[in-house]
Every structure is written in C-alpha cells, then in structure tokens.
Short mmCIF file of C-alpha atoms in Angstrom, two decimals:
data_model
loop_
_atom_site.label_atom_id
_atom_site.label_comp_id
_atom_site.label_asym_id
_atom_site.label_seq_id
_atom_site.Cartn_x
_atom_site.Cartn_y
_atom_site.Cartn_z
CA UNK A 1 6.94 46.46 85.33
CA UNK A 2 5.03 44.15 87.97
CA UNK A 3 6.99 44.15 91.34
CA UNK A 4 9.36 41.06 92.23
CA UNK A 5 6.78 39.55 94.52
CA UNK A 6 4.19 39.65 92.57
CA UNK A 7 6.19 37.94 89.09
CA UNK A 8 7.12 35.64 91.85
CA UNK A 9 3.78 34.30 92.86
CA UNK A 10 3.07 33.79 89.10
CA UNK A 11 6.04 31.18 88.43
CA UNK A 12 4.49 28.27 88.96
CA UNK A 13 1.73 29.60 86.38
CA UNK A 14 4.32 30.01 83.89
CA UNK A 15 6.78 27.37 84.39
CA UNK A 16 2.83 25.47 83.34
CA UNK A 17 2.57 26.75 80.24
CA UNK A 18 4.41 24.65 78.07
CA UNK A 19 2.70 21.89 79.72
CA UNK A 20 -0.39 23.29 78.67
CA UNK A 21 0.60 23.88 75.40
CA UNK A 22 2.04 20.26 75.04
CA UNK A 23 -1.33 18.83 76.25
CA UNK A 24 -3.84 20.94 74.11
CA UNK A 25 -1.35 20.32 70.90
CA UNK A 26 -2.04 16.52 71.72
CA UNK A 27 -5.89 17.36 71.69
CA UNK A 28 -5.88 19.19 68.61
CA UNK A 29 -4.30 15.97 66.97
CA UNK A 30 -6.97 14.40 68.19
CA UNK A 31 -9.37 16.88 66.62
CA UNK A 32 -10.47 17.73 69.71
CA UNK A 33 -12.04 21.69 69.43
CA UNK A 34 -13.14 22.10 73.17
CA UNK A 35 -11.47 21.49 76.43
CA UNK A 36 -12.60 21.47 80.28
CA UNK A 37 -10.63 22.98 82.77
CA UNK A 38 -11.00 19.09 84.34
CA UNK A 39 -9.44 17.32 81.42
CA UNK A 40 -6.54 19.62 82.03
CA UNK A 41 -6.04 19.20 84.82
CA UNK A 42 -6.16 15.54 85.56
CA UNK A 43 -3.37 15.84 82.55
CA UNK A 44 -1.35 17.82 84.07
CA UNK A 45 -1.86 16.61 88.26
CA UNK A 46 -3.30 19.60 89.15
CA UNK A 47 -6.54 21.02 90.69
CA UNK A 48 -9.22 22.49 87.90
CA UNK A 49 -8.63 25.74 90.31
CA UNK A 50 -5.43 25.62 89.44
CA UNK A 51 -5.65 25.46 85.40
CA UNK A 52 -8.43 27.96 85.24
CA UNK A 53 -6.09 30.50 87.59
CA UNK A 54 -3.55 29.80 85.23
CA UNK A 55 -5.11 30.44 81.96
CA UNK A 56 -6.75 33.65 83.21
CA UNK A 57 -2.88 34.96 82.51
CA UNK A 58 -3.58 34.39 78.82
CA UNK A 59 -6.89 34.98 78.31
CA UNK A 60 -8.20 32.19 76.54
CA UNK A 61 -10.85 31.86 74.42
CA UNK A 62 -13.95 29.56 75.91
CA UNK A 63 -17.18 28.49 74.75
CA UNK A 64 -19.61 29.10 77.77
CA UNK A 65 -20.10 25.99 80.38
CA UNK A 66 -18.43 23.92 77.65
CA UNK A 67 -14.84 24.74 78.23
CA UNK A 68 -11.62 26.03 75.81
CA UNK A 69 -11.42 26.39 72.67
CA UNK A 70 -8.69 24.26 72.12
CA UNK A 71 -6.77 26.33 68.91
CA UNK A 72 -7.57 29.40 70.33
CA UNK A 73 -6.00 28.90 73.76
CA UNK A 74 -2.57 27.49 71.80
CA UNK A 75 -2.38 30.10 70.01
CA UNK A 76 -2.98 32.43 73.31
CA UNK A 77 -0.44 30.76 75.13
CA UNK A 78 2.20 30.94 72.42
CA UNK A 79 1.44 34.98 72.22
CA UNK A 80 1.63 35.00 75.97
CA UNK A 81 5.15 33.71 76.14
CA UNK A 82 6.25 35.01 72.60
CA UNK A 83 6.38 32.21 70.91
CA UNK A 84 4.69 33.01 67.93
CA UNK A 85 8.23 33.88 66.61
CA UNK A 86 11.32 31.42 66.99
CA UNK A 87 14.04 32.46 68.92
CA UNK A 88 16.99 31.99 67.82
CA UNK A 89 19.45 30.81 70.36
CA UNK A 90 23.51 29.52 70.50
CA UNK A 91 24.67 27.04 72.94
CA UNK A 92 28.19 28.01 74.87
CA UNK A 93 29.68 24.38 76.19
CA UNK A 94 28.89 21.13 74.06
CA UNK A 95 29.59 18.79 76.97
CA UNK A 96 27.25 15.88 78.03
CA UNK A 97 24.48 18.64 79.15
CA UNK A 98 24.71 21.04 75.89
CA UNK A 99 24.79 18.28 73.93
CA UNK A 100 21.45 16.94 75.63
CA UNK A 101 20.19 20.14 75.10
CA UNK A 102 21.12 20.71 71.53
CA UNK A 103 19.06 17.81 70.96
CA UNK A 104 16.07 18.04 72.59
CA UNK A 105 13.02 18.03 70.69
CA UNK A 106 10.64 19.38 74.06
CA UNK A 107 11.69 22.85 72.66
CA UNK A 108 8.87 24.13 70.50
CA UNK A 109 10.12 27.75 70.16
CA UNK A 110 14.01 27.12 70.06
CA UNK A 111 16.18 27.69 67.48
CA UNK A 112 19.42 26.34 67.78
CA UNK A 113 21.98 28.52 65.77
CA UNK A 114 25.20 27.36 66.50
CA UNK A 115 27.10 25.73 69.97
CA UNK A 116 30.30 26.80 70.90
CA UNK A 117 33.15 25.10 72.76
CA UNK A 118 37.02 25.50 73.47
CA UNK A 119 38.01 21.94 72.55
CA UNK A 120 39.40 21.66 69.16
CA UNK A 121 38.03 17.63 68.98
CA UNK A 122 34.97 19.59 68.74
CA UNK A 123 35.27 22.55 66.86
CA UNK A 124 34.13 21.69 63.15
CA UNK A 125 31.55 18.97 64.05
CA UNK A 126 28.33 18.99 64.20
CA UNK A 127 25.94 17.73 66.87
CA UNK A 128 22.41 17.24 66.03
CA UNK A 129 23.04 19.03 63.06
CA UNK A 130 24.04 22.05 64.72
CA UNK A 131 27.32 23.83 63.83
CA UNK A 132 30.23 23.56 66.83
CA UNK A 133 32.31 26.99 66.36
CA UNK A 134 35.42 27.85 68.07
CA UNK A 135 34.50 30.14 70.63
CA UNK A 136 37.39 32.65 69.72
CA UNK A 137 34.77 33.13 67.41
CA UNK A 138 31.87 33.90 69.68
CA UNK A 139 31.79 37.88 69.63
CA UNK A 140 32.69 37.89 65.32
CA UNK A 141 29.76 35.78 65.11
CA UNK A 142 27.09 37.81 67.38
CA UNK A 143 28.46 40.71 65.21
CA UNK A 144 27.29 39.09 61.86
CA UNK A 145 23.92 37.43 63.22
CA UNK A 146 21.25 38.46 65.70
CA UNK A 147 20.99 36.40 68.50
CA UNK A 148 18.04 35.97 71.30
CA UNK A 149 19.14 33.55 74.24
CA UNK A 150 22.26 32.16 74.95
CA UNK A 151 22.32 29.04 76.77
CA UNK A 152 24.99 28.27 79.32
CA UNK A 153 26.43 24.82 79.77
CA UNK A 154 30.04 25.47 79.79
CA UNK A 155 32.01 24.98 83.20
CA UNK A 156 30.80 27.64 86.11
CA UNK A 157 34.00 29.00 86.66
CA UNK A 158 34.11 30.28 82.82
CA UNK A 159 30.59 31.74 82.76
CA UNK A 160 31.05 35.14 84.05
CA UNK A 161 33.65 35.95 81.67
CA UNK A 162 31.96 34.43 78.71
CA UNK A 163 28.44 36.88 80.14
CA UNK A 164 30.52 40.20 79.79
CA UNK A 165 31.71 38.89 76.50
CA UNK A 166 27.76 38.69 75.38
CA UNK A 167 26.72 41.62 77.17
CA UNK A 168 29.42 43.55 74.73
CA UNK A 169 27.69 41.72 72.06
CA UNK A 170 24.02 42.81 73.49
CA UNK A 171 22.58 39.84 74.03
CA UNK A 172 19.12 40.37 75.99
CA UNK A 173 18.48 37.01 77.34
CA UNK A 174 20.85 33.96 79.26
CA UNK A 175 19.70 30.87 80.08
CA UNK A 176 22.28 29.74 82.93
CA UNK A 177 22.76 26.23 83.58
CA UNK A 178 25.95 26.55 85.44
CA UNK A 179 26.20 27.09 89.08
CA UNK A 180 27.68 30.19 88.75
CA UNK A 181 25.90 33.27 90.15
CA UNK A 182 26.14 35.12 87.02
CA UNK A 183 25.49 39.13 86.88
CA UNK A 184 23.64 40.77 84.10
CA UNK A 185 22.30 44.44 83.89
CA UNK A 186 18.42 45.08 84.71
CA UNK A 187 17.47 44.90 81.32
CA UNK A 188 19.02 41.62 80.36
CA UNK A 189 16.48 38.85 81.03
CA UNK A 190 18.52 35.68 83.17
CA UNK A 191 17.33 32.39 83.89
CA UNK A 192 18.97 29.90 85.91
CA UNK A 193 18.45 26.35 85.26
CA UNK A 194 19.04 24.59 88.58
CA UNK A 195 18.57 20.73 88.23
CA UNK A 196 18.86 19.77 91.91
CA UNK A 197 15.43 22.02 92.57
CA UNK A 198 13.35 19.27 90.80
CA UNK A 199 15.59 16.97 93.11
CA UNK A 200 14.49 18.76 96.46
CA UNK A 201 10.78 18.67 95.23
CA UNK A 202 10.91 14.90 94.84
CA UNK A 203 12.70 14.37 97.75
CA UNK A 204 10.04 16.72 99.35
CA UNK A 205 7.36 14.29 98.31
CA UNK A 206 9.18 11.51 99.09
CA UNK A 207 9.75 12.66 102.80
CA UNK A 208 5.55 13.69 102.74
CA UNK A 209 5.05 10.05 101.31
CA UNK A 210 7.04 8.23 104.27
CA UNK B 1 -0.51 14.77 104.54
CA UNK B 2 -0.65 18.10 103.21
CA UNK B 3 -3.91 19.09 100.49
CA UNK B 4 -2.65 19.65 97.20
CA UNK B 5 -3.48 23.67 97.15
CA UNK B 6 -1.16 23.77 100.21
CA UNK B 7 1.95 21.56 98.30
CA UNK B 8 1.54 23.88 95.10
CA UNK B 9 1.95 26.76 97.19
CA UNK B 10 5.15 25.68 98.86
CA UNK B 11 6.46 24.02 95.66
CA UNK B 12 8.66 27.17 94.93
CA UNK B 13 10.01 27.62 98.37
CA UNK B 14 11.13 23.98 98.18
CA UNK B 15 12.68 24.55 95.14
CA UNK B 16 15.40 26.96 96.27
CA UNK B 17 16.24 24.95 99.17
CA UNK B 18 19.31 23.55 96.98
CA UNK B 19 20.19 27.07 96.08
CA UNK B 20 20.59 28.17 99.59
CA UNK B 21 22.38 25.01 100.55
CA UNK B 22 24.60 25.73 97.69
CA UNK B 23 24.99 29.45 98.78
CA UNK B 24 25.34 28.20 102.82
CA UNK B 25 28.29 25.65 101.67
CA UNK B 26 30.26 28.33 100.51
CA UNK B 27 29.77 30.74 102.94
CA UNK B 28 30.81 27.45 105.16
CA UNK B 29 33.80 27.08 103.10
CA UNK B 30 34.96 30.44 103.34
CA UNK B 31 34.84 30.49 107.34
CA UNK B 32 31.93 32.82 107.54
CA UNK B 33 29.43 31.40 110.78
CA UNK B 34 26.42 33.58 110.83
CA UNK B 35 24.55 35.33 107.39
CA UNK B 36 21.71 37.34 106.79
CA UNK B 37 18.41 37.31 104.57
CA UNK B 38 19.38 39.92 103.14
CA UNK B 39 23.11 37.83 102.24
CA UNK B 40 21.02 35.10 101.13
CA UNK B 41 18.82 37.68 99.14
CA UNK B 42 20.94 39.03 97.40
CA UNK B 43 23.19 35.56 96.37
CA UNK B 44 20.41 34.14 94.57
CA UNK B 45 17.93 36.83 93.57
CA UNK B 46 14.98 37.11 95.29
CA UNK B 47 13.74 39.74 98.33
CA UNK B 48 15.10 38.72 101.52
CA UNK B 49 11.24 38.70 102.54
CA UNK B 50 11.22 35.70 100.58
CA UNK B 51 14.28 34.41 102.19
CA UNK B 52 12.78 34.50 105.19
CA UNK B 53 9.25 32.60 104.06
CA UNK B 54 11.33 30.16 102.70
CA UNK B 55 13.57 29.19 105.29
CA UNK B 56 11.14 29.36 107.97
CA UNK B 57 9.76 25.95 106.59
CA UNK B 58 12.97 24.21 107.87
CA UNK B 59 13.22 26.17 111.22
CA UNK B 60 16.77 27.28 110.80
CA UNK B 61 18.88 28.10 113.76
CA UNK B 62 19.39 31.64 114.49
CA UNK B 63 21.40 34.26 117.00
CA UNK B 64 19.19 36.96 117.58
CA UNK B 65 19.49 40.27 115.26
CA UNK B 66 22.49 38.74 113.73
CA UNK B 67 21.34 36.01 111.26
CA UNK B 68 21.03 32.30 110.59
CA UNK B 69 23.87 30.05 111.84
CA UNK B 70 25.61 29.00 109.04
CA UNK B 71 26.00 25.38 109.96
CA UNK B 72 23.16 25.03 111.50
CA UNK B 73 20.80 26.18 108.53
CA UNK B 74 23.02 23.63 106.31
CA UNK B 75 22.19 20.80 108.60
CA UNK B 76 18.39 21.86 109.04
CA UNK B 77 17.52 22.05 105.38
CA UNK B 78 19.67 19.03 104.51
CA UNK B 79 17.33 17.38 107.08
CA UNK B 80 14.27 18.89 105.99
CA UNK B 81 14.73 17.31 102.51
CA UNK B 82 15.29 13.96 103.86
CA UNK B 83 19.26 14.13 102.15
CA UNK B 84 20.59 13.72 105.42
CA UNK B 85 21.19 9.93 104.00
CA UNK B 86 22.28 10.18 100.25
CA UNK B 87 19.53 8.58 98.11
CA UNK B 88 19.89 5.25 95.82
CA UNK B 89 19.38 6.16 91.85
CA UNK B 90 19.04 3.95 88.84
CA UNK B 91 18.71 5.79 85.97
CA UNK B 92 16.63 4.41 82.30
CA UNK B 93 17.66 5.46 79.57
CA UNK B 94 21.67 6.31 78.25
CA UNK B 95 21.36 8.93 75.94
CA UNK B 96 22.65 12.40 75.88
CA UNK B 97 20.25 13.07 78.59
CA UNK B 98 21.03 10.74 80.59
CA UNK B 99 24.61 10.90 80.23
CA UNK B 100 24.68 14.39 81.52
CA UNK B 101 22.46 13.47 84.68
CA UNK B 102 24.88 10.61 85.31
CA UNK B 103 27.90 12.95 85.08
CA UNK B 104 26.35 16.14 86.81
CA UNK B 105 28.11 17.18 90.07
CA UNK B 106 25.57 19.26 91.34
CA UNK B 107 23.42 16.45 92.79
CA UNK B 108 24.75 16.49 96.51
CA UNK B 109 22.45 13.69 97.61
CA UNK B 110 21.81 11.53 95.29
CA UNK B 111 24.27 8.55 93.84
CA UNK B 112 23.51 6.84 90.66
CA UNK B 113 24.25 2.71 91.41
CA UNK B 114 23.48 2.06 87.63
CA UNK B 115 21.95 2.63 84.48
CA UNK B 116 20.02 0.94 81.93
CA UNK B 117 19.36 0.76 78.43
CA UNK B 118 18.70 -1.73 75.23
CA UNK B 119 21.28 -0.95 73.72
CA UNK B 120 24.12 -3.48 73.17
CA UNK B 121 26.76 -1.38 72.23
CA UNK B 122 26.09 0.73 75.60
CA UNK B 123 25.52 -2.27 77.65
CA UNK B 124 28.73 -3.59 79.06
CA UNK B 125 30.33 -0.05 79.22
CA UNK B 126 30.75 2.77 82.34
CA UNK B 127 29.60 6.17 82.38
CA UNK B 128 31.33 8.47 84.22
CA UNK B 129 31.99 5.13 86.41
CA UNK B 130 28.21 3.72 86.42
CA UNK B 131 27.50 0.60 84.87
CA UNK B 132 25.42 0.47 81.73
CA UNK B 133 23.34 -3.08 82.21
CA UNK B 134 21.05 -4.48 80.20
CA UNK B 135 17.60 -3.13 80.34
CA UNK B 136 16.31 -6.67 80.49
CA UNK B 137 18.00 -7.34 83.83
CA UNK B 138 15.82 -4.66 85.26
CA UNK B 139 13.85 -6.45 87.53
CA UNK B 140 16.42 -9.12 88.33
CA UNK B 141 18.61 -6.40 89.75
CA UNK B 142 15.85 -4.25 91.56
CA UNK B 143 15.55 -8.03 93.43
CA UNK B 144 18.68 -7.82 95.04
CA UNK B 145 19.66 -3.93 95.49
CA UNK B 146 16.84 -0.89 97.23
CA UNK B 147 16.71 1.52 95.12
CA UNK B 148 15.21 4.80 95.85
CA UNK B 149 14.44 6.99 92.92
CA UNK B 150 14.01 5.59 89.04
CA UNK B 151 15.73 8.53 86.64
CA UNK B 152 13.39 8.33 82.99
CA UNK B 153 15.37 9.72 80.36
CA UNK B 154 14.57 6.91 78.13
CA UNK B 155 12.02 7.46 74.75
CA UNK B 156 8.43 8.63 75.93
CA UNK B 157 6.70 5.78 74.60
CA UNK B 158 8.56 3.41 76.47
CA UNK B 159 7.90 5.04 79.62
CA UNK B 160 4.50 3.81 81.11
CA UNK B 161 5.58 0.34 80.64
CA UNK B 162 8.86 0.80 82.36
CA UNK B 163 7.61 2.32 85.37
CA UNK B 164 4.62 -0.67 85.76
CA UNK B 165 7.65 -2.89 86.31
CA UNK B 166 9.31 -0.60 88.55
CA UNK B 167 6.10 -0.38 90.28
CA UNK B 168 6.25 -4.41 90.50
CA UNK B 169 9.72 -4.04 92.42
CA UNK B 170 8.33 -1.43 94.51
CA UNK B 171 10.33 1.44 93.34
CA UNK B 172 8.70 4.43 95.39
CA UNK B 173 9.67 7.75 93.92
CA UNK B 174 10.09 7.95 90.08
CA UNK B 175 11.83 11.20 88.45
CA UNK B 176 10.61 11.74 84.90
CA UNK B 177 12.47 13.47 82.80
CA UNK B 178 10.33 12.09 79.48
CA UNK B 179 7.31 14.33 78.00
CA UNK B 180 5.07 10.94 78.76
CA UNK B 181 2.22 11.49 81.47
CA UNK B 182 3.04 8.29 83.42
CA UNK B 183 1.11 7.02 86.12
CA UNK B 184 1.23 5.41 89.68
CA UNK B 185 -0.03 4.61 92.82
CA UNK B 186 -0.98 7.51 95.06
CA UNK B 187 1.84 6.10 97.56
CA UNK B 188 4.82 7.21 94.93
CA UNK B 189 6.11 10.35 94.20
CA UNK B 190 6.32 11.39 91.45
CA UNK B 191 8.25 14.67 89.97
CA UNK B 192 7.95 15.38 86.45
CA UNK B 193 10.64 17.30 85.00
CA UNK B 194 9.84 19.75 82.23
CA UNK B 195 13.19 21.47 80.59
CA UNK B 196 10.81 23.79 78.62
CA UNK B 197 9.71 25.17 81.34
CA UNK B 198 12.99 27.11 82.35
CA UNK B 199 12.15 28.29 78.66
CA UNK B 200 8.48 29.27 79.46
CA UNK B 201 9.73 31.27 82.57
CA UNK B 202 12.72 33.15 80.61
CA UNK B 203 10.12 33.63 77.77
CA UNK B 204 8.26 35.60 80.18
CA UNK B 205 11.06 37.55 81.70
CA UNK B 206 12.17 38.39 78.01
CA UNK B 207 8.28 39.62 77.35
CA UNK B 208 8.56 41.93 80.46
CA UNK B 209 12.08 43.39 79.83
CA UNK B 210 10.59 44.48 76.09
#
C-alpha cells in the first residue's frame, strides 16, 4: 500500500485517465495507430510533460520518437484502472441526480444493476431501462447478486444508515455523492463526489482571469 | 498570471476549498470558534499536513498554537474564490443533468437566473423555480442580463456552436459538463467537468484495496 501522500499527488493523474481513454478511443475510430504525447495534450489542455508523466503510471506501449501506440495504451489504461471487467453497480436515490446518473452514457465501465428509492411513485418503474426496487429490498437483493460500487444519491442525512446496511452486505466500494461524511472500514474503497470542487476551480480561474 | 505547471499543481488544493467551507459552516453552526488541522484532517480525509498546504493559499486567520479562527477561515476562503458576491448562471441544456444541477443545494455561490433548451414542451415551464426559455432567445436575453458562468449539459454536438454565441455576448467563464472539447479565447475560463473521473479515481482506490 503506497502512503496517503503519495496516492495523493497521483490524483490528478488518475482523475485523467478516462480522458485519455475517451480521446485515444476517438483516434482509433479514426484509424489512427500512433499518438504523440503533443496531440494529447493539446486534447486534453495540458502540457506534453504532463501526459507523458501521466502515462508512465500505465506503462504504455510506444513506438520510438513516433509516439503511442494507440490500442495498446487503451487497453493499458483500462487494465490500469480495472476496467477490463464491468462493474456492476446499484444506484441508492433516483432523484434528479441518480436519475442523471443512471443515464449517463460517459460511463464506459459501469454497469447499472438496479436503483433503489423509498418512494412508492417510483418503485416498479424503470428509468433508463434500469429496474427501481423498493429499498426494503436492498440487503435481500445484495444477498442474491454480487455487487461492486454502490452509488449514493439519496438525501445526506439517510446515507450513513443506508452505508452500515451495505457494509453488512460487504460491499467493497461507495461512490458518495451526498454531503454526508460517510464512514467505511479501511478496506472498503470510498469516493466522494463533490460537485461544488469543479465550482471552486472555475471560480479559481475566473478570479486568475480578472 | 500563474504558468500552467504551477495551476495543475494547486488544482487539488483548490478543489477542497468547498469541503472545508462546508466542514467550517458547521463547526460555525455548532458554536465552535477556533479548529485544528488535525479537526479539519480528519472531517474530510486527508493528513492534516495537507490541511495545512491547502489552507495556507488563502492565508487563514489564526490564534497561535490553538488553530484557525473559525469565522475568519470561512470569510478568507470565501474571498479567495471570488464567492464573496454569488455568481450569475444560465444553464443549456434541461435534461436529467441539468435538472439535477438546477435543483442541487450544495452550490453556495452560485444562482441559476435561467435555463435553456429547444424543447417546446420544456420551454414555458420552471424548474425547481428557474425558467425554461427558449434556446433561440439566447442571445436576446444575454443582451439585457450579465451573466457570469454558461452551465453545458446540453448534447455534445451541439456544444461548440453554443458556446461561439456565448462567446459573441461575452460570456467569460463556461462550465462544461458535455464530453465535447470546446474551445475559447485564452481570456475565458474554462472548467471541464468529467463525471467519469470520480469513477477513474474510485477505480483506482478499488485496485489498491485488492
């Protein structure tokens, strides 16, 4: 295990990555097989420092002085981030946001399984095709079906409660969009999803622009 | 201004500068005047050495051997990010997406003053008390009100072409929530907002934790 400092200095690397993997999937559409570190990064806004620093986390394939191989580096990326195999995910709160989320199409290695919700308007839809359970039903269901991420959208003051439920269940990984400090043990991976930090970066630049 | 090696290395610093004023408001609300990095540290998950890093960028207030003043450290980051004066947001595009942005509560300084989209069955109607107007009355609008961030959440392909006539009314900071690389001048900010790359970084964590 790497120390907290150190995972912390490579965030920014990762958070990249499914830019990356957007961009070079738009190459190889293009049947594009090779890829400078330049043409990345005027892509993605960055510096060409910046890409090749990034990549190095994968280990890419590269032609020499020509640049990536464009396949190769895809398919690096997705191993890097375990992607190669779908995860399958529920949604807990089919509000505006879940909703949003159940439909998004940005999520290449998401597998919505089912979304669950208290309101009984909403039990027995489905939203983009996905199956809204009763979430009575939540711990049943994690008994009967294996489970990778579950995705918080439900109200903040409901998430801790609904956390210890999964943890009985053993669910390994939360995606938190609530604004509820949530607690999970060590081994549990957590990710909070805070919206208003893409807010303070723009307002960052726009204060930098003035 | 700032060279671009220099912003990327700040970028998650000013990132958690909501969480902390999130964190600082309730410690506000609950009476308590001074708090420590290691407080701070703890409430959202990081070493307090980061804590510390981060909020020396706003130049908090402090008593000496005690902590940051509570108030004070609210007021100084709130400044630092320019939402000392809540910001002016139209918002492109009323789908699910954009729905849940116009509904979120978590945006402290930002208020939404409209929306648009083409469609007529939206037009006409509120969203969690915005107006839905007619795409088409884009520019005749931007006329009369100053607007200070553009919200995308509209289809990718349409984006380029709505921010060119944003650009026309002199919109100056443009938050895209689309997968399209848009462009503008070097005097807008821009802040791209990537949902996949929560996933990415959870991705990683799960990788780590196996």
């Amino acid at each position: 295990m790497e120390t907290e400092t150190k995972r912390l200095g490579k965030t920014p690397s990762i958070r990249r990555m499914s830019l990356y993997l957007n961009r070079l999937k738009m190459y190889q559409e293009k049947g594009i097989e090779i890829v400078t570190s330049t043409d990345l990064a005027a892509d993605i806004d960055v510096l060409p420092v910046v890409v090749k620093k990034d990549l190095q986390l994968v280990e890419p394939p590269t032609k020499k002085r020509a640049g990536y191989l464009v396949s190769g580096t895809i398919n690096a990326i997705t191993a890097f981030l375990g992607w190669d195999k779908p995860k399958l995910a529920i949604l807990i709160g089919v509000g505006h946001l879940g909703s949003a989320l159940l439909g998004y199409r940005g999520f290449s290695a998401l597998t919505f399984v089912a979304a669950f919700d208290t309101d009984v308007k909403k039990i027995g839809t489905t939203i983009h095709n996905i199956p809204v359970l009763n979430i009575r039903n939540l711990s049943e269901f994690l008994k009967k079906r294996k489970i990778d991420i579950a995705v918080l959208t439900m109200p903040s003051e409901q998430a801790q409660a609904t956390v210890d439920l999964l943890m009985q269940e053993h669910i390994r990984a939360v995606w938190n969009f609530t604004r509820a400090k949530i607690h999970v043990p060590p081994h549990v991976a957590l990710q909070r999803e805070d919206l208003s930090a893409g807010l303070a970066e723009l307002s960052a630049k726009i204060k930098n622009n003035q």
